[in-house]
Amino acid sequence: MFTFHFPFLEFTEFRCRRALLPCLLLGGVAQAAAPDPLGPLEGVRQFMATFTPDPAERSLLAYARRERLDWAATQNLFAAQVHDAPNHYLEWRGHSGLDPAGQTFTVVRAATFLRSGQALLVLTREWCAAGRCESRTTFAWQGPGGWKSVPEGSVIPLIRDADFAAGSVPACLRGVTLGVQYVPARQGTALHALPLVPAAAQQRCESAGVNMTTATRPLRLNWTPSVGKFRR
């Protein structure tokens, strides 16, 4: 079910010789067949073609775009890659010491959710450096009509800060605007929304003895093909 890709030329050549099957090498990554036009791999490729990273984004995808790397070189930045084609899911992990801030670890998660000959791509980039993590999520429709980014609000239901509270909102979080990180499920058609607490508020909560893992909760959003949106 899962395909693990190790972007190293030696491993790829060994696998081709053992299998006695023709392999197409693209920058050291073996591509056995054309990607699914509705799959996440094709979605990420099309995303990279027009991606203009925010100056604050330090993910490896942002680095690849700023350095104008081609598609094969971009994939080779990630030492561990999981492609789960039947479940329309991929996950890439890699790290780099090229950032002035020091070592940066990136996790890319992408999934496509099908609807009538097209698919909604959910692409999340999470990067961590110096003990602090940030993330960005892109939503886009892909299919025969092309690839088009869409606003979060067009496919995600309204989520209020209070929705993340596991009980009563602790004093250290009152009036605090939370961020949201979206994580697609490895299997199925769910999307998890995780609360992101600003660093200053998190420090206040820790000083007050508030355990954030019990004070907040993730939300599960379910893909609804009939309307092309997620619902709670």
Tab-separated table of C-alpha atoms in Angstrom:
chain	number	residue	atom	x	y	z
A	1	MET	CA	0.000	0.000	0.000
A	2	PHE	CA	2.801	2.415	0.858
A	3	THR	CA	5.694	3.288	-1.424
A	4	PHE	CA	8.854	4.575	0.208
A	5	HIS	CA	11.100	6.702	-1.997
A	6	PHE	CA	14.748	7.182	-1.073
A	7	PRO	CA	16.179	9.837	-3.407
A	8	PHE	CA	19.684	8.419	-3.685
A	9	LEU	CA	21.076	7.364	-7.037
A	10	GLU	CA	22.848	4.244	-5.751
A	11	PHE	CA	19.659	2.769	-4.283
A	12	THR	CA	17.666	3.578	-7.425
A	13	GLU	CA	20.157	1.914	-9.772
A	14	PHE	CA	20.315	-1.177	-7.540
A	15	ARG	CA	16.537	-1.490	-7.524
A	16	CYS	CA	16.382	-1.171	-11.327
A	17	ARG	CA	18.971	-3.912	-11.833
A	18	ARG	CA	17.278	-6.275	-9.369
A	19	ALA	CA	13.826	-5.764	-10.877
A	20	LEU	CA	15.106	-6.046	-14.475
A	21	LEU	CA	12.530	-3.416	-15.422
A	22	PRO	CA	13.158	-0.150	-17.225
A	23	CYS	CA	13.368	2.809	-14.872
A	24	LEU	CA	13.319	6.475	-15.685
A	25	LEU	CA	15.744	8.381	-13.490
A	26	LEU	CA	14.885	11.968	-12.722
A	27	GLY	CA	17.551	13.508	-10.529
A	28	GLY	CA	18.046	10.211	-8.697
A	29	VAL	CA	14.349	9.477	-8.051
A	30	ALA	CA	12.823	6.497	-9.849
A	31	GLN	CA	9.530	7.260	-11.548
A	32	ALA	CA	7.804	4.042	-12.600
A	33	ALA	CA	4.799	5.676	-14.236
A	34	ALA	CA	3.161	8.998	-14.905
A	35	PRO	CA	1.615	10.439	-11.733
A	36	ASP	CA	-2.116	10.300	-11.164
A	37	PRO	CA	-3.532	13.624	-12.463
A	38	LEU	CA	-5.773	13.729	-9.390
A	39	GLY	CA	-3.114	12.526	-6.953
A	40	PRO	CA	-1.179	14.614	-4.422
A	41	LEU	CA	2.170	14.204	-6.204
A	42	GLU	CA	0.817	15.940	-9.282
A	43	GLY	CA	-0.837	18.513	-7.043
A	44	VAL	CA	2.457	19.375	-5.335
A	45	ARG	CA	4.215	19.572	-8.707
A	46	GLN	CA	1.655	22.047	-10.020
A	47	PHE	CA	1.796	24.010	-6.770
A	48	MET	CA	5.561	24.429	-7.139
A	49	ALA	CA	5.148	25.788	-10.668
A	50	THR	CA	3.493	28.966	-9.359
A	51	PHE	CA	4.498	29.036	-5.683
A	52	THR	CA	5.645	32.431	-4.404
A	53	PRO	CA	6.768	31.816	-0.818
A	54	ASP	CA	6.123	34.338	1.892
A	55	PRO	CA	9.426	35.821	3.150
A	56	ALA	CA	8.765	34.242	6.557
A	57	GLU	CA	8.357	30.710	5.211
A	58	ARG	CA	11.493	28.614	5.763
A	59	SER	CA	10.256	25.240	4.498
A	60	LEU	CA	12.320	23.238	2.022
A	61	LEU	CA	9.663	23.877	-0.627
A	62	ALA	CA	10.140	27.609	-0.108
A	63	TYR	CA	13.913	27.152	-0.365
A	64	ALA	CA	13.533	25.156	-3.592
A	65	ARG	CA	11.379	27.856	-5.136
A	66	ARG	CA	13.709	30.691	-4.140
A	67	GLU	CA	16.678	28.790	-5.577
A	68	ARG	CA	14.673	27.953	-8.728
A	69	LEU	CA	15.313	24.233	-8.402
A	70	ASP	CA	13.647	21.950	-10.919
A	71	TRP	CA	11.075	19.342	-9.908
A	72	ALA	CA	13.539	16.456	-9.602
A	73	ALA	CA	15.976	18.494	-7.510
A	74	THR	CA	13.124	19.649	-5.285
A	75	GLN	CA	12.128	16.055	-4.528
A	76	ASN	CA	15.743	15.166	-3.792
A	77	LEU	CA	15.776	17.646	-0.897
A	78	PHE	CA	13.660	15.198	1.107
A	79	ALA	CA	15.493	12.150	2.446
A	80	ALA	CA	12.323	10.237	3.367
A	81	GLN	CA	9.261	10.113	1.148
A	82	VAL	CA	6.049	8.126	1.534
A	83	HIS	CA	3.644	7.936	-1.397
A	84	ASP	CA	0.366	6.165	-0.634
A	85	ALA	CA	-1.343	6.263	-4.028
A	86	PRO	CA	-4.481	4.251	-3.101
A	87	ASN	CA	-5.235	6.700	-0.290
A	88	HIS	CA	-4.178	9.799	-2.254
A	89	TYR	CA	-1.641	10.784	0.402
A	90	LEU	CA	2.030	11.704	0.478
A	91	GLU	CA	4.448	12.739	3.192
A	92	TRP	CA	7.979	14.049	2.722
A	93	ARG	CA	10.555	14.733	5.438
A	94	GLY	CA	13.897	16.459	5.146
A	95	HIS	CA	16.257	18.839	6.893
A	96	SER	CA	18.700	21.497	5.821
A	97	GLY	CA	21.467	23.536	7.400
A	98	LEU	CA	21.354	26.156	4.651
A	99	ASP	CA	19.087	28.531	6.543
A	100	PRO	CA	20.915	31.342	8.407
A	101	ALA	CA	18.850	30.421	11.484
A	102	GLY	CA	20.478	26.977	11.545
A	103	GLN	CA	19.126	23.466	11.054
A	104	THR	CA	15.575	23.440	9.718
A	105	PHE	CA	13.420	20.306	9.595
A	106	THR	CA	10.520	20.217	7.121
A	107	VAL	CA	7.504	17.925	6.889
A	108	VAL	CA	5.308	18.152	3.800
A	109	ARG	CA	1.922	16.448	3.921
A	110	ALA	CA	-0.428	16.445	0.951
A	111	ALA	CA	-3.685	14.673	0.191
A	112	THR	CA	-6.317	14.953	-2.494
A	113	PHE	CA	-10.045	14.582	-1.902
A	114	LEU	CA	-12.024	13.466	-4.952
A	115	ARG	CA	-15.184	14.967	-6.366
A	116	SER	CA	-16.700	14.397	-9.834
A	117	GLY	CA	-13.554	14.151	-11.944
A	118	GLN	CA	-11.550	16.679	-9.961
A	119	ALA	CA	-9.807	16.768	-6.607
A	120	LEU	CA	-9.202	19.200	-3.792
A	121	LEU	CA	-5.540	19.336	-2.816
A	122	VAL	CA	-4.663	20.021	0.821
A	123	LEU	CA	-0.942	20.769	1.070
A	124	THR	CA	0.646	21.531	4.440
A	125	ARG	CA	4.250	22.617	4.942
A	126	GLU	CA	5.557	22.482	8.505
A	127	TRP	CA	9.070	23.596	9.372
A	128	CYS	CA	10.856	23.574	12.715
A	129	ALA	CA	14.006	25.417	13.764
A	130	ALA	CA	15.489	26.275	17.157
A	131	GLY	CA	12.651	24.499	18.962
A	132	ARG	CA	9.903	26.454	17.210
A	133	CYS	CA	7.576	25.137	14.497
A	134	GLU	CA	5.419	26.966	11.975
A	135	SER	CA	3.149	25.795	9.186
A	136	ARG	CA	1.297	26.938	6.091
A	137	THR	CA	-1.543	25.206	4.247
A	138	THR	CA	-2.644	25.616	0.641
A	139	PHE	CA	-5.996	24.495	-0.760
A	140	ALA	CA	-6.428	24.047	-4.512
A	141	TRP	CA	-8.646	22.320	-7.052
A	142	GLN	CA	-6.914	20.185	-9.668
A	143	GLY	CA	-8.236	18.246	-12.625
A	144	PRO	CA	-8.840	18.482	-16.376
A	145	GLY	CA	-9.511	22.202	-16.033
A	146	GLY	CA	-6.086	22.852	-14.517
A	147	TRP	CA	-4.872	23.795	-11.041
A	148	LYS	CA	-6.360	26.680	-9.054
A	149	SER	CA	-5.708	27.794	-5.502
A	150	VAL	CA	-8.847	28.565	-3.489
A	151	PRO	CA	-9.444	30.454	-0.223
A	152	GLU	CA	-9.538	28.430	2.965
A	153	GLY	CA	-13.035	29.673	3.771
A	154	SER	CA	-14.449	28.221	0.557
A	155	VAL	CA	-13.751	24.631	1.631
A	156	ILE	CA	-13.356	24.794	5.438
A	157	PRO	CA	-16.245	25.488	7.853
A	158	LEU	CA	-16.054	28.402	10.251
A	159	ILE	CA	-13.859	27.485	13.220
A	160	ARG	CA	-13.904	29.670	16.314
A	161	ASP	CA	-11.146	29.745	18.903
A	162	ALA	CA	-13.594	28.436	21.508
A	163	ASP	CA	-14.146	25.316	19.384
A	164	PHE	CA	-10.655	24.144	20.336
A	165	ALA	CA	-11.339	24.346	24.078
A	166	ALA	CA	-11.633	20.935	25.724
A	167	GLY	CA	-13.700	22.526	28.499
A	168	SER	CA	-13.904	26.042	29.845
A	169	VAL	CA	-11.357	28.371	28.258
A	170	PRO	CA	-8.430	28.887	30.669
A	171	ALA	CA	-7.668	32.466	31.662
A	172	CYS	CA	-4.309	32.396	29.863
A	173	LEU	CA	-6.105	31.812	26.532
A	174	ARG	CA	-8.965	34.275	26.892
A	175	GLY	CA	-8.793	36.890	24.179
A	176	VAL	CA	-5.994	35.012	22.398
A	177	THR	CA	-6.336	34.434	18.657
A	178	LEU	CA	-5.276	30.903	17.811
A	179	GLY	CA	-3.751	29.696	14.583
A	180	VAL	CA	-4.791	26.493	12.827
A	181	GLN	CA	-2.697	23.698	11.368
A	182	TYR	CA	-4.426	21.292	8.992
A	183	VAL	CA	-3.238	17.673	8.875
A	184	PRO	CA	-4.839	15.250	6.387
A	185	ALA	CA	-5.519	11.745	7.657
A	186	ARG	CA	-3.259	8.989	6.356
A	187	GLN	CA	-6.338	6.942	5.450
A	188	GLY	CA	-9.914	7.919	4.813
A	189	THR	CA	-11.233	11.375	3.974
A	190	ALA	CA	-10.805	13.255	7.236
A	191	LEU	CA	-8.862	16.451	7.816
A	192	HIS	CA	-7.666	17.301	11.318
A	193	ALA	CA	-7.545	20.919	12.468
A	194	LEU	CA	-5.021	21.492	15.256
A	195	PRO	CA	-4.892	24.650	17.395
A	196	LEU	CA	-1.695	26.688	17.270
A	197	VAL	CA	-1.131	28.713	20.429
A	198	PRO	CA	1.074	31.825	20.120
A	199	ALA	CA	4.381	31.483	21.960
A	200	ALA	CA	3.636	34.281	24.447
A	201	ALA	CA	0.267	32.767	25.387
A	202	GLN	CA	1.793	29.320	25.692
A	203	GLN	CA	4.402	30.644	28.112
A	204	ARG	CA	1.685	32.273	30.221
A	205	CYS	CA	-0.261	29.028	30.315
A	206	GLU	CA	2.807	27.031	31.295
A	207	SER	CA	3.584	29.517	34.075
A	208	ALA	CA	-0.003	29.125	35.304
A	209	GLY	CA	0.321	25.339	35.301
A	210	VAL	CA	-2.105	24.851	32.410
A	211	ASN	CA	-1.455	21.715	30.344
A	212	MET	CA	-2.151	22.658	26.727
A	213	THR	CA	-2.607	19.044	25.633
A	214	THR	CA	-5.610	18.708	27.941
A	215	ALA	CA	-6.868	22.299	27.721
A	216	THR	CA	-7.249	22.182	23.930
A	217	ARG	CA	-8.446	19.572	21.466
A	218	PRO	CA	-8.133	18.920	17.726
A	219	LEU	CA	-11.156	19.051	15.452
A	220	ARG	CA	-12.059	16.426	12.878
A	221	LEU	CA	-13.413	17.689	9.567
A	222	ASN	CA	-15.057	15.282	7.129
A	223	TRP	CA	-14.888	15.576	3.352
A	224	THR	CA	-18.330	15.939	1.753
A	225	PRO	CA	-18.042	15.360	-2.019
A	226	SER	CA	-21.619	16.444	-2.754
A	227	VAL	CA	-20.760	20.040	-1.838
A	228	GLY	CA	-16.989	19.969	-2.340
A	229	LYS	CA	-16.260	21.072	1.221
A	230	PHE	CA	-15.269	19.772	4.624
A	231	ARG	CA	-17.875	19.663	7.361
A	232	ARG	CA	-17.715	19.045	11.082
